[in-house]
Amino acid sequence: AQSVTQLDSQVPVFEEAPVELRCNYSSSVSVYLFWYVQYPNQGLQLLLKYLSGSTLVKGINGFEAEFNKSQTSFHLRKPSVHISDTAEYFCAVSDLVGETSGSRLTFGEGTQLTVNP
Amino acid sequence: NAGVTQTPKFRILKIGQSMTLQCTQDMNHNYMYWYRQDPGMGLKLIYYSVGAGITDKGEVPNGYNVSRSTTEDFPLRLELAAPSQTSVYFCASSYRGLEQFFGPGTRLTVL
């Protein structure tokens, strides 16, 4: 079984400040990790993903995340946030990625990022 | 290219009524998913499908049914609506189980 824990339910920051949204996971198999963003009254949009290779992953809108296997973490960072980054952010882990076996995402409970002027 | 579309956007049901939430994707994705989102709970997988004619239960399937007769469509059926099914429902699709593309959601209230 796999699980995802997002350590902060709400993160308020000021505009142009750096931000880190924390995500820890547990899984008994190889993992594939994702961060999604949800703007108000919209569906989820992929920010970035880790499948293999470099542990530092860059995504859209200036976000990046680092996969740390020993600490089972996948924290999301941005060096300077904008008002428009205000949204809910979800970390997710996939148990298996394959053509016939199915792939199911397990989501964390979400972190509401609020950027204040 | 519309991506993943869902209808209706909003719906209010009375207890015991039934309805079908529609989901269509035009990306020729083989994988499709239904999630529900409740405040502070993240998204929970209801059902998923790896191709036409193949469906499987997710984490919270009770009270729901699905079918997948075509690659494009993946409707979700609620037979006897209950207040516990008040939620926002998201449909998603993916190619080979990688990045999932989400629809805009259906906000359902059961009174």
JSON list of N, CA, C and O in Angstrom, two decimals, chain A residues 32 34 36 38 41-46 49 51 88 90 94 96-110, chain B residues 30-31 33 35 37 40-45 48 50 56-59 90 94 96-105 107:
[
{"chain": "A", "resi": 32, "resn": "TYR", "atom": "N", "xyz": [6.70, 6.63, -8.55]},
{"chain": "A", "resi": 32, "resn": "TYR", "atom": "CA", "xyz": [6.67, 7.72, -9.50]},
{"chain": "A", "resi": 32, "resn": "TYR", "atom": "C", "xyz": [5.88, 8.83, -8.82]},
{"chain": "A", "resi": 32, "resn": "TYR", "atom": "O", "xyz": [4.80, 8.59, -8.31]},
{"chain": "A", "resi": 34, "resn": "PHE", "atom": "N", "xyz": [4.42, 12.94, -8.37]},
{"chain": "A", "resi": 34, "resn": "PHE", "atom": "CA", "xyz": [3.83, 14.03, -9.13]},
{"chain": "A", "resi": 34, "resn": "PHE", "atom": "C", "xyz": [3.43, 15.17, -8.18]},
{"chain": "A", "resi": 34, "resn": "PHE", "atom": "O", "xyz": [3.09, 14.94, -7.02]},
{"chain": "A", "resi": 36, "resn": "TYR", "atom": "N", "xyz": [0.60, 18.31, -8.53]},
{"chain": "A", "resi": 36, "resn": "TYR", "atom": "CA", "xyz": [-0.46, 18.94, -9.31]},
{"chain": "A", "resi": 36, "resn": "TYR", "atom": "C", "xyz": [-0.87, 20.24, -8.62]},
{"chain": "A", "resi": 36, "resn": "TYR", "atom": "O", "xyz": [-0.79, 20.37, -7.40]},
{"chain": "A", "resi": 38, "resn": "GLN", "atom": "N", "xyz": [-4.17, 23.08, -8.36]},
{"chain": "A", "resi": 38, "resn": "GLN", "atom": "CA", "xyz": [-5.60, 23.29, -8.62]},
{"chain": "A", "resi": 38, "resn": "GLN", "atom": "C", "xyz": [-5.94, 24.74, -8.30]},
{"chain": "A", "resi": 38, "resn": "GLN", "atom": "O", "xyz": [-5.91, 25.15, -7.14]},
{"chain": "A", "resi": 41, "resn": "ASN", "atom": "N", "xyz": [-12.01, 26.50, -8.48]},
{"chain": "A", "resi": 41, "resn": "ASN", "atom": "CA", "xyz": [-13.08, 26.05, -9.38]},
{"chain": "A", "resi": 41, "resn": "ASN", "atom": "C", "xyz": [-12.57, 25.47, -10.69]},
{"chain": "A", "resi": 41, "resn": "ASN", "atom": "O", "xyz": [-13.24, 25.58, -11.73]},
{"chain": "A", "resi": 42, "resn": "GLN", "atom": "N", "xyz": [-11.39, 24.88, -10.65]},
{"chain": "A", "resi": 42, "resn": "GLN", "atom": "CA", "xyz": [-10.85, 24.24, -11.84]},
{"chain": "A", "resi": 42, "resn": "GLN", "atom": "C", "xyz": [-10.41, 22.82, -11.52]},
{"chain": "A", "resi": 42, "resn": "GLN", "atom": "O", "xyz": [-10.38, 22.40, -10.36]},
{"chain": "A", "resi": 43, "resn": "GLY", "atom": "N", "xyz": [-10.07, 22.09, -12.57]},
{"chain": "A", "resi": 43, "resn": "GLY", "atom": "CA", "xyz": [-9.50, 20.76, -12.39]},
{"chain": "A", "resi": 43, "resn": "GLY", "atom": "C", "xyz": [-8.03, 20.86, -12.02]},
{"chain": "A", "resi": 43, "resn": "GLY", "atom": "O", "xyz": [-7.49, 21.95, -11.83]},
{"chain": "A", "resi": 44, "resn": "LEU", "atom": "N", "xyz": [-7.38, 19.71, -11.94]},
{"chain": "A", "resi": 44, "resn": "LEU", "atom": "CA", "xyz": [-5.97, 19.67, -11.57]},
{"chain": "A", "resi": 44, "resn": "LEU", "atom": "C", "xyz": [-5.09, 19.74, -12.81]},
{"chain": "A", "resi": 44, "resn": "LEU", "atom": "O", "xyz": [-5.43, 19.18, -13.86]},
{"chain": "A", "resi": 45, "resn": "GLN", "atom": "N", "xyz": [-3.95, 20.40, -12.66]},
{"chain": "A", "resi": 45, "resn": "GLN", "atom": "CA", "xyz": [-3.00, 20.55, -13.75]},
{"chain": "A", "resi": 45, "resn": "GLN", "atom": "C", "xyz": [-1.64, 20.06, -13.27]},
{"chain": "A", "resi": 45, "resn": "GLN", "atom": "O", "xyz": [-1.22, 20.40, -12.15]},
{"chain": "A", "resi": 46, "resn": "LEU", "atom": "N", "xyz": [-0.95, 19.29, -14.10]},
{"chain": "A", "resi": 46, "resn": "LEU", "atom": "CA", "xyz": [0.35, 18.77, -13.70]},
{"chain": "A", "resi": 46, "resn": "LEU", "atom": "C", "xyz": [1.39, 19.87, -13.64]},
{"chain": "A", "resi": 46, "resn": "LEU", "atom": "O", "xyz": [1.57, 20.63, -14.59]},
{"chain": "A", "resi": 49, "resn": "LYS", "atom": "N", "xyz": [6.79, 16.04, -12.61]},
{"chain": "A", "resi": 49, "resn": "LYS", "atom": "CA", "xyz": [6.74, 14.62, -12.29]},
{"chain": "A", "resi": 49, "resn": "LYS", "atom": "C", "xyz": [8.16, 14.06, -12.19]},
{"chain": "A", "resi": 49, "resn": "LYS", "atom": "O", "xyz": [9.08, 14.55, -12.86]},
{"chain": "A", "resi": 51, "resn": "LEU", "atom": "N", "xyz": [9.88, 10.40, -12.69]},
{"chain": "A", "resi": 51, "resn": "LEU", "atom": "CA", "xyz": [9.73, 9.00, -13.10]},
{"chain": "A", "resi": 51, "resn": "LEU", "atom": "C", "xyz": [11.04, 8.24, -12.90]},
{"chain": "A", "resi": 51, "resn": "LEU", "atom": "O", "xyz": [11.04, 7.10, -12.44]},
{"chain": "A", "resi": 88, "resn": "GLU", "atom": "N", "xyz": [-4.28, 25.50, -4.63]},
{"chain": "A", "resi": 88, "resn": "GLU", "atom": "CA", "xyz": [-4.05, 24.32, -3.81]},
{"chain": "A", "resi": 88, "resn": "GLU", "atom": "C", "xyz": [-3.12, 23.38, -4.58]},
{"chain": "A", "resi": 88, "resn": "GLU", "atom": "O", "xyz": [-3.28, 23.18, -5.79]},
{"chain": "A", "resi": 90, "resn": "PHE", "atom": "N", "xyz": [-1.24, 19.58, -4.78]},
{"chain": "A", "resi": 90, "resn": "PHE", "atom": "CA", "xyz": [-1.38, 18.19, -4.38]},
{"chain": "A", "resi": 90, "resn": "PHE", "atom": "C", "xyz": [-0.14, 17.39, -4.79]},
{"chain": "A", "resi": 90, "resn": "PHE", "atom": "O", "xyz": [0.28, 17.45, -5.95]},
{"chain": "A", "resi": 94, "resn": "SER", "atom": "N", "xyz": [2.35, 7.27, -7.68]},
{"chain": "A", "resi": 94, "resn": "SER", "atom": "CA", "xyz": [1.77, 6.24, -8.53]},
{"chain": "A", "resi": 94, "resn": "SER", "atom": "C", "xyz": [2.39, 4.90, -8.18]},
{"chain": "A", "resi": 94, "resn": "SER", "atom": "O", "xyz": [3.61, 4.80, -8.05]},
{"chain": "A", "resi": 96, "resn": "LEU", "atom": "N", "xyz": [2.23, 2.01, -9.97]},
{"chain": "A", "resi": 96, "resn": "LEU", "atom": "CA", "xyz": [2.77, 1.23, -11.07]},
{"chain": "A", "resi": 96, "resn": "LEU", "atom": "C", "xyz": [2.46, 1.95, -12.36]},
{"chain": "A", "resi": 96, "resn": "LEU", "atom": "O", "xyz": [1.37, 2.46, -12.54]},
{"chain": "A", "resi": 97, "resn": "VAL", "atom": "N", "xyz": [3.40, 2.00, -13.22]},
{"chain": "A", "resi": 97, "resn": "VAL", "atom": "CA", "xyz": [3.19, 2.64, -14.51]},
{"chain": "A", "resi": 97, "resn": "VAL", "atom": "C", "xyz": [3.46, 1.60, -15.58]},
{"chain": "A", "resi": 97, "resn": "VAL", "atom": "O", "xyz": [4.56, 1.11, -15.73]},
{"chain": "A", "resi": 98, "resn": "GLY", "atom": "N", "xyz": [2.44, 1.22, -16.31]},
{"chain": "A", "resi": 98, "resn": "GLY", "atom": "CA", "xyz": [2.65, 0.22, -17.34]},
{"chain": "A", "resi": 98, "resn": "GLY", "atom": "C", "xyz": [1.46, 0.16, -18.27]},
{"chain": "A", "resi": 98, "resn": "GLY", "atom": "O", "xyz": [0.39, 0.66, -17.98]},
{"chain": "A", "resi": 99, "resn": "GLU", "atom": "N", "xyz": [1.66, -0.49, -19.40]},
{"chain": "A", "resi": 99, "resn": "GLU", "atom": "CA", "xyz": [0.63, -0.47, -20.44]},
{"chain": "A", "resi": 99, "resn": "GLU", "atom": "C", "xyz": [-0.57, -1.33, -20.07]},
{"chain": "A", "resi": 99, "resn": "GLU", "atom": "O", "xyz": [-1.68, -1.05, -20.45]},
{"chain": "A", "resi": 100, "resn": "THR", "atom": "N", "xyz": [-0.36, -2.41, -19.33]},
{"chain": "A", "resi": 100, "resn": "THR", "atom": "CA", "xyz": [-1.47, -3.31, -19.07]},
{"chain": "A", "resi": 100, "resn": "THR", "atom": "C", "xyz": [-1.83, -3.43, -17.61]},
{"chain": "A", "resi": 100, "resn": "THR", "atom": "O", "xyz": [-2.89, -3.90, -17.27]},
{"chain": "A", "resi": 101, "resn": "SER", "atom": "N", "xyz": [-0.95, -2.99, -16.73]},
{"chain": "A", "resi": 101, "resn": "SER", "atom": "CA", "xyz": [-1.18, -3.24, -15.31]},
{"chain": "A", "resi": 101, "resn": "SER", "atom": "C", "xyz": [-1.99, -2.16, -14.63]},
{"chain": "A", "resi": 101, "resn": "SER", "atom": "O", "xyz": [-2.40, -2.32, -13.49]},
{"chain": "A", "resi": 102, "resn": "GLY", "atom": "N", "xyz": [-2.17, -1.06, -15.25]},
{"chain": "A", "resi": 102, "resn": "GLY", "atom": "CA", "xyz": [-2.91, 0.02, -14.61]},
{"chain": "A", "resi": 102, "resn": "GLY", "atom": "C", "xyz": [-2.00, 0.90, -13.80]},
{"chain": "A", "resi": 102, "resn": "GLY", "atom": "O", "xyz": [-0.93, 0.49, -13.37]},
{"chain": "A", "resi": 103, "resn": "SER", "atom": "N", "xyz": [-2.41, 2.11, -13.58]},
{"chain": "A", "resi": 103, "resn": "SER", "atom": "CA", "xyz": [-1.63, 3.07, -12.81]},
{"chain": "A", "resi": 103, "resn": "SER", "atom": "C", "xyz": [-2.60, 3.91, -12.01]},
{"chain": "A", "resi": 103, "resn": "SER", "atom": "O", "xyz": [-3.47, 4.54, -12.58]},
{"chain": "A", "resi": 104, "resn": "ARG", "atom": "N", "xyz": [-2.46, 3.87, -10.71]},
{"chain": "A", "resi": 104, "resn": "ARG", "atom": "CA", "xyz": [-3.39, 4.59, -9.85]},
{"chain": "A", "resi": 104, "resn": "ARG", "atom": "C", "xyz": [-2.61, 5.58, -9.00]},
{"chain": "A", "resi": 104, "resn": "ARG", "atom": "O", "xyz": [-1.63, 5.23, -8.37]},
{"chain": "A", "resi": 105, "resn": "LEU", "atom": "N", "xyz": [-3.10, 6.80, -8.99]},
{"chain": "A", "resi": 105, "resn": "LEU", "atom": "CA", "xyz": [-2.49, 7.84, -8.18]},
{"chain": "A", "resi": 105, "resn": "LEU", "atom": "C", "xyz": [-3.11, 7.85, -6.80]},
{"chain": "A", "resi": 105, "resn": "LEU", "atom": "O", "xyz": [-4.32, 7.79, -6.66]},
{"chain": "A", "resi": 106, "resn": "THR", "atom": "N", "xyz": [-2.26, 7.97, -5.79]},
{"chain": "A", "resi": 106, "resn": "THR", "atom": "CA", "xyz": [-2.72, 8.24, -4.43]},
{"chain": "A", "resi": 106, "resn": "THR", "atom": "C", "xyz": [-2.31, 9.67, -4.11]},
{"chain": "A", "resi": 106, "resn": "THR", "atom": "O", "xyz": [-1.13, 10.01, -4.20]},
{"chain": "A", "resi": 107, "resn": "PHE", "atom": "N", "xyz": [-3.29, 10.48, -3.73]},
{"chain": "A", "resi": 107, "resn": "PHE", "atom": "CA", "xyz": [-3.05, 11.90, -3.49]},
{"chain": "A", "resi": 107, "resn": "PHE", "atom": "C", "xyz": [-2.88, 12.20, -2.02]},
{"chain": "A", "resi": 107, "resn": "PHE", "atom": "O", "xyz": [-3.47, 11.54, -1.16]},
{"chain": "A", "resi": 108, "resn": "GLY", "atom": "N", "xyz": [-2.08, 13.23, -1.74]},
{"chain": "A", "resi": 108, "resn": "GLY", "atom": "CA", "xyz": [-2.07, 13.81, -0.41]},
{"chain": "A", "resi": 108, "resn": "GLY", "atom": "C", "xyz": [-3.31, 14.66, -0.23]},
{"chain": "A", "resi": 108, "resn": "GLY", "atom": "O", "xyz": [-4.11, 14.84, -1.14]},
{"chain": "A", "resi": 109, "resn": "GLU", "atom": "N", "xyz": [-3.44, 15.23, 0.97]},
{"chain": "A", "resi": 109, "resn": "GLU", "atom": "CA", "xyz": [-4.65, 15.99, 1.30]},
{"chain": "A", "resi": 109, "resn": "GLU", "atom": "C", "xyz": [-4.61, 17.42, 0.79]},
{"chain": "A", "resi": 109, "resn": "GLU", "atom": "O", "xyz": [-5.59, 18.14, 0.91]},
{"chain": "A", "resi": 110, "resn": "GLY", "atom": "N", "xyz": [-3.49, 17.82, 0.24]},
{"chain": "A", "resi": 110, "resn": "GLY", "atom": "CA", "xyz": [-3.40, 19.15, -0.36]},
{"chain": "A", "resi": 110, "resn": "GLY", "atom": "C", "xyz": [-2.81, 20.19, 0.57]},
{"chain": "A", "resi": 110, "resn": "GLY", "atom": "O", "xyz": [-2.92, 20.09, 1.80]},
{"chain": "B", "resi": 30, "resn": "ASN", "atom": "N", "xyz": [-5.93, 5.54, -23.31]},
{"chain": "B", "resi": 30, "resn": "ASN", "atom": "CA", "xyz": [-6.51, 4.26, -22.94]},
{"chain": "B", "resi": 30, "resn": "ASN", "atom": "C", "xyz": [-6.95, 4.23, -21.48]},
{"chain": "B", "resi": 30, "resn": "ASN", "atom": "O", "xyz": [-7.88, 3.52, -21.12]},
{"chain": "B", "resi": 31, "resn": "TYR", "atom": "N", "xyz": [-6.26, 4.99, -20.62]},
{"chain": "B", "resi": 31, "resn": "TYR", "atom": "CA", "xyz": [-6.59, 4.97, -19.21]},
{"chain": "B", "resi": 31, "resn": "TYR", "atom": "C", "xyz": [-7.57, 6.10, -18.88]},
{"chain": "B", "resi": 31, "resn": "TYR", "atom": "O", "xyz": [-7.37, 7.24, -19.29]},
{"chain": "B", "resi": 33, "resn": "TYR", "atom": "N", "xyz": [-10.16, 7.62, -15.39]},
{"chain": "B", "resi": 33, "resn": "TYR", "atom": "CA", "xyz": [-10.32, 7.54, -13.94]},
{"chain": "B", "resi": 33, "resn": "TYR", "atom": "C", "xyz": [-11.47, 8.43, -13.47]},
{"chain": "B", "resi": 33, "resn": "TYR", "atom": "O", "xyz": [-11.74, 9.46, -14.09]},
{"chain": "B", "resi": 35, "resn": "TYR", "atom": "N", "xyz": [-12.52, 10.37, -9.81]},
{"chain": "B", "resi": 35, "resn": "TYR", "atom": "CA", "xyz": [-12.15, 10.73, -8.45]},
{"chain": "B", "resi": 35, "resn": "TYR", "atom": "C", "xyz": [-13.27, 11.55, -7.83]},
{"chain": "B", "resi": 35, "resn": "TYR", "atom": "O", "xyz": [-14.02, 12.23, -8.52]},
{"chain": "B", "resi": 37, "resn": "GLN", "atom": "N", "xyz": [-13.56, 14.60, -4.71]},
{"chain": "B", "resi": 37, "resn": "GLN", "atom": "CA", "xyz": [-12.75, 15.49, -3.91]},
{"chain": "B", "resi": 37, "resn": "GLN", "atom": "C", "xyz": [-13.63, 16.10, -2.83]},
{"chain": "B", "resi": 37, "resn": "GLN", "atom": "O", "xyz": [-14.61, 16.78, -3.12]},
{"chain": "B", "resi": 40, "resn": "GLY", "atom": "N", "xyz": [-10.37, 19.14, 2.35]},
{"chain": "B", "resi": 40, "resn": "GLY", "atom": "CA", "xyz": [-9.34, 18.64, 3.26]},
{"chain": "B", "resi": 40, "resn": "GLY", "atom": "C", "xyz": [-9.00, 17.18, 3.13]},
{"chain": "B", "resi": 40, "resn": "GLY", "atom": "O", "xyz": [-8.25, 16.64, 3.95]},
{"chain": "B", "resi": 41, "resn": "MET", "atom": "N", "xyz": [-9.55, 16.52, 2.10]},
{"chain": "B", "resi": 41, "resn": "MET", "atom": "CA", "xyz": [-9.34, 15.07, 1.99]},
{"chain": "B", "resi": 41, "resn": "MET", "atom": "C", "xyz": [-8.56, 14.68, 0.74]},
{"chain": "B", "resi": 41, "resn": "MET", "atom": "O", "xyz": [-8.32, 13.50, 0.51]},
{"chain": "B", "resi": 42, "resn": "GLY", "atom": "N", "xyz": [-8.17, 15.62, -0.07]},
{"chain": "B", "resi": 42, "resn": "GLY", "atom": "CA", "xyz": [-7.50, 15.27, -1.32]},
{"chain": "B", "resi": 42, "resn": "GLY", "atom": "C", "xyz": [-8.48, 14.62, -2.29]},
{"chain": "B", "resi": 42, "resn": "GLY", "atom": "O", "xyz": [-9.70, 14.78, -2.18]},
{"chain": "B", "resi": 43, "resn": "LEU", "atom": "N", "xyz": [-7.95, 13.86, -3.22]},
{"chain": "B", "resi": 43, "resn": "LEU", "atom": "CA", "xyz": [-8.79, 13.15, -4.19]},
{"chain": "B", "resi": 43, "resn": "LEU", "atom": "C", "xyz": [-8.76, 11.66, -3.89]},
{"chain": "B", "resi": 43, "resn": "LEU", "atom": "O", "xyz": [-7.69, 11.10, -3.62]},
{"chain": "B", "resi": 44, "resn": "LYS", "atom": "N", "xyz": [-9.91, 11.04, -3.97]},
{"chain": "B", "resi": 44, "resn": "LYS", "atom": "CA", "xyz": [-10.01, 9.60, -3.75]},
{"chain": "B", "resi": 44, "resn": "LYS", "atom": "C", "xyz": [-10.48, 8.95, -5.05]},
{"chain": "B", "resi": 44, "resn": "LYS", "atom": "O", "xyz": [-11.45, 9.40, -5.67]},
{"chain": "B", "resi": 45, "resn": "LEU", "atom": "N", "xyz": [-9.82, 7.86, -5.41]},
{"chain": "B", "resi": 45, "resn": "LEU", "atom": "CA", "xyz": [-10.14, 7.16, -6.64]},
{"chain": "B", "resi": 45, "resn": "LEU", "atom": "C", "xyz": [-11.39, 6.31, -6.45]},
{"chain": "B", "resi": 45, "resn": "LEU", "atom": "O", "xyz": [-11.45, 5.48, -5.54]},
{"chain": "B", "resi": 48, "resn": "TYR", "atom": "N", "xyz": [-11.52, 3.06, -12.11]},
{"chain": "B", "resi": 48, "resn": "TYR", "atom": "CA", "xyz": [-10.66, 3.38, -13.22]},
{"chain": "B", "resi": 48, "resn": "TYR", "atom": "C", "xyz": [-10.80, 2.32, -14.31]},
{"chain": "B", "resi": 48, "resn": "TYR", "atom": "O", "xyz": [-11.38, 1.24, -14.08]},
{"chain": "B", "resi": 50, "resn": "VAL", "atom": "N", "xyz": [-8.57, 0.68, -17.84]},
{"chain": "B", "resi": 50, "resn": "VAL", "atom": "CA", "xyz": [-7.33, 0.64, -18.63]},
{"chain": "B", "resi": 50, "resn": "VAL", "atom": "C", "xyz": [-7.63, 0.47, -20.12]},
{"chain": "B", "resi": 50, "resn": "VAL", "atom": "O", "xyz": [-6.70, 0.40, -20.92]},
{"chain": "B", "resi": 56, "resn": "ASP", "atom": "N", "xyz": [-12.18, -1.28, -13.13]},
{"chain": "B", "resi": 56, "resn": "ASP", "atom": "CA", "xyz": [-11.79, -1.85, -11.84]},
{"chain": "B", "resi": 56, "resn": "ASP", "atom": "C", "xyz": [-12.06, -0.83, -10.74]},
{"chain": "B", "resi": 56, "resn": "ASP", "atom": "O", "xyz": [-12.12, 0.38, -10.98]},
{"chain": "B", "resi": 57, "resn": "LYS", "atom": "N", "xyz": [-12.28, -1.37, -9.53]},
{"chain": "B", "resi": 57, "resn": "LYS", "atom": "CA", "xyz": [-12.60, -0.52, -8.39]},
{"chain": "B", "resi": 57, "resn": "LYS", "atom": "C", "xyz": [-11.36, 0.22, -7.89]},
{"chain": "B", "resi": 57, "resn": "LYS", "atom": "O", "xyz": [-10.26, -0.31, -7.92]},
{"chain": "B", "resi": 58, "resn": "GLY", "atom": "N", "xyz": [-11.62, 1.42, -7.39]},
{"chain": "B", "resi": 58, "resn": "GLY", "atom": "CA", "xyz": [-10.58, 2.17, -6.73]},
{"chain": "B", "resi": 58, "resn": "GLY", "atom": "C", "xyz": [-10.74, 2.09, -5.23]},
{"chain": "B", "resi": 58, "resn": "GLY", "atom": "O", "xyz": [-11.18, 1.07, -4.69]},
{"chain": "B", "resi": 59, "resn": "GLU", "atom": "N", "xyz": [-10.46, 3.17, -4.56]},
{"chain": "B", "resi": 59, "resn": "GLU", "atom": "CA", "xyz": [-10.46, 3.21, -3.10]},
{"chain": "B", "resi": 59, "resn": "GLU", "atom": "C", "xyz": [-11.86, 3.32, -2.51]},
{"chain": "B", "resi": 59, "resn": "GLU", "atom": "O", "xyz": [-12.15, 2.76, -1.45]},
{"chain": "B", "resi": 90, "resn": "PHE", "atom": "N", "xyz": [-14.20, 14.46, -10.33]},
{"chain": "B", "resi": 90, "resn": "PHE", "atom": "CA", "xyz": [-13.28, 14.72, -11.42]},
{"chain": "B", "resi": 90, "resn": "PHE", "atom": "C", "xyz": [-13.04, 13.45, -12.22]},
{"chain": "B", "resi": 90, "resn": "PHE", "atom": "O", "xyz": [-12.80, 12.38, -11.66]},
{"chain": "B", "resi": 94, "resn": "SER", "atom": "N", "xyz": [-5.29, 9.30, -19.14]},
{"chain": "B", "resi": 94, "resn": "SER", "atom": "CA", "xyz": [-3.84, 9.30, -19.37]},
{"chain": "B", "resi": 94, "resn": "SER", "atom": "C", "xyz": [-3.48, 8.30, -20.44]},
{"chain": "B", "resi": 94, "resn": "SER", "atom": "O", "xyz": [-4.23, 7.36, -20.72]},
{"chain": "B", "resi": 96, "resn": "ARG", "atom": "N", "xyz": [-0.84, 5.44, -21.29]},
{"chain": "B", "resi": 96, "resn": "ARG", "atom": "CA", "xyz": [0.13, 4.53, -20.67]},
{"chain": "B", "resi": 96, "resn": "ARG", "atom": "C", "xyz": [0.31, 4.80, -19.19]},
{"chain": "B", "resi": 96, "resn": "ARG", "atom": "O", "xyz": [1.34, 4.50, -18.62]},
{"chain": "B", "resi": 97, "resn": "GLY", "atom": "N", "xyz": [-0.71, 5.39, -18.55]},
{"chain": "B", "resi": 97, "resn": "GLY", "atom": "CA", "xyz": [-0.65, 5.54, -17.10]},
{"chain": "B", "resi": 97, "resn": "GLY", "atom": "C", "xyz": [0.32, 6.57, -16.59]},
{"chain": "B", "resi": 97, "resn": "GLY", "atom": "O", "xyz": [0.67, 6.57, -15.42]},
{"chain": "B", "resi": 98, "resn": "LEU", "atom": "N", "xyz": [0.76, 7.47, -17.44]},
{"chain": "B", "resi": 98, "resn": "LEU", "atom": "CA", "xyz": [1.68, 8.52, -16.99]},
{"chain": "B", "resi": 98, "resn": "LEU", "atom": "C", "xyz": [0.88, 9.76, -16.59]},
{"chain": "B", "resi": 98, "resn": "LEU", "atom": "O", "xyz": [-0.06, 9.65, -15.85]},
{"chain": "B", "resi": 99, "resn": "GLU", "atom": "N", "xyz": [1.22, 10.91, -17.08]},
{"chain": "B", "resi": 99, "resn": "GLU", "atom": "CA", "xyz": [0.53, 12.13, -16.68]},
{"chain": "B", "resi": 99, "resn": "GLU", "atom": "C", "xyz": [-0.97, 12.01, -16.89]},
{"chain": "B", "resi": 99, "resn": "GLU", "atom": "O", "xyz": [-1.44, 11.61, -17.95]},
{"chain": "B", "resi": 100, "resn": "GLN", "atom": "N", "xyz": [-1.73, 12.36, -15.84]},
{"chain": "B", "resi": 100, "resn": "GLN", "atom": "CA", "xyz": [-3.18, 12.33, -15.94]},
{"chain": "B", "resi": 100, "resn": "GLN", "atom": "C", "xyz": [-3.68, 13.74, -16.25]},
{"chain": "B", "resi": 100, "resn": "GLN", "atom": "O", "xyz": [-3.25, 14.71, -15.65]},
{"chain": "B", "resi": 101, "resn": "PHE", "atom": "N", "xyz": [-4.62, 13.80, -17.19]},
{"chain": "B", "resi": 101, "resn": "PHE", "atom": "CA", "xyz": [-5.25, 15.06, -17.59]},
{"chain": "B", "resi": 101, "resn": "PHE", "atom": "C", "xyz": [-6.65, 15.08, -16.98]},
{"chain": "B", "resi": 101, "resn": "PHE", "atom": "O", "xyz": [-7.43, 14.15, -17.18]},
{"chain": "B", "resi": 102, "resn": "PHE", "atom": "N", "xyz": [-6.97, 16.16, -16.29]},
{"chain": "B", "resi": 102, "resn": "PHE", "atom": "CA", "xyz": [-8.22, 16.24, -15.56]},
{"chain": "B", "resi": 102, "resn": "PHE", "atom": "C", "xyz": [-9.26, 17.10, -16.27]},
{"chain": "B", "resi": 102, "resn": "PHE", "atom": "O", "xyz": [-8.92, 18.10, -16.92]},
{"chain": "B", "resi": 103, "resn": "GLY", "atom": "N", "xyz": [-10.51, 16.72, -16.10]},
{"chain": "B", "resi": 103, "resn": "GLY", "atom": "CA", "xyz": [-11.61, 17.55, -16.53]},
{"chain": "B", "resi": 103, "resn": "GLY", "atom": "C", "xyz": [-11.88, 18.65, -15.51]},
{"chain": "B", "resi": 103, "resn": "GLY", "atom": "O", "xyz": [-11.27, 18.68, -14.44]},
{"chain": "B", "resi": 104, "resn": "PRO", "atom": "N", "xyz": [-12.84, 19.54, -15.81]},
{"chain": "B", "resi": 104, "resn": "PRO", "atom": "CA", "xyz": [-13.12, 20.68, -14.93]},
{"chain": "B", "resi": 104, "resn": "PRO", "atom": "C", "xyz": [-13.93, 20.34, -13.70]},
{"chain": "B", "resi": 104, "resn": "PRO", "atom": "O", "xyz": [-14.06, 21.16, -12.79]},
{"chain": "B", "resi": 105, "resn": "GLY", "atom": "N", "xyz": [-14.52, 19.14, -13.67]},
{"chain": "B", "resi": 105, "resn": "GLY", "atom": "CA", "xyz": [-15.25, 18.72, -12.48]},
{"chain": "B", "resi": 105, "resn": "GLY", "atom": "C", "xyz": [-16.75, 18.90, -12.57]},
{"chain": "B", "resi": 105, "resn": "GLY", "atom": "O", "xyz": [-17.25, 19.73, -13.33]},
{"chain": "B", "resi": 107, "resn": "ARG", "atom": "N", "xyz": [-19.83, 19.46, -9.73]},
{"chain": "B", "resi": 107, "resn": "ARG", "atom": "CA", "xyz": [-20.15, 19.70, -8.32]},
{"chain": "B", "resi": 107, "resn": "ARG", "atom": "C", "xyz": [-21.53, 19.16, -8.03]},
{"chain": "B", "resi": 107, "resn": "ARG", "atom": "O", "xyz": [-22.52, 19.65, -8.58]}
]
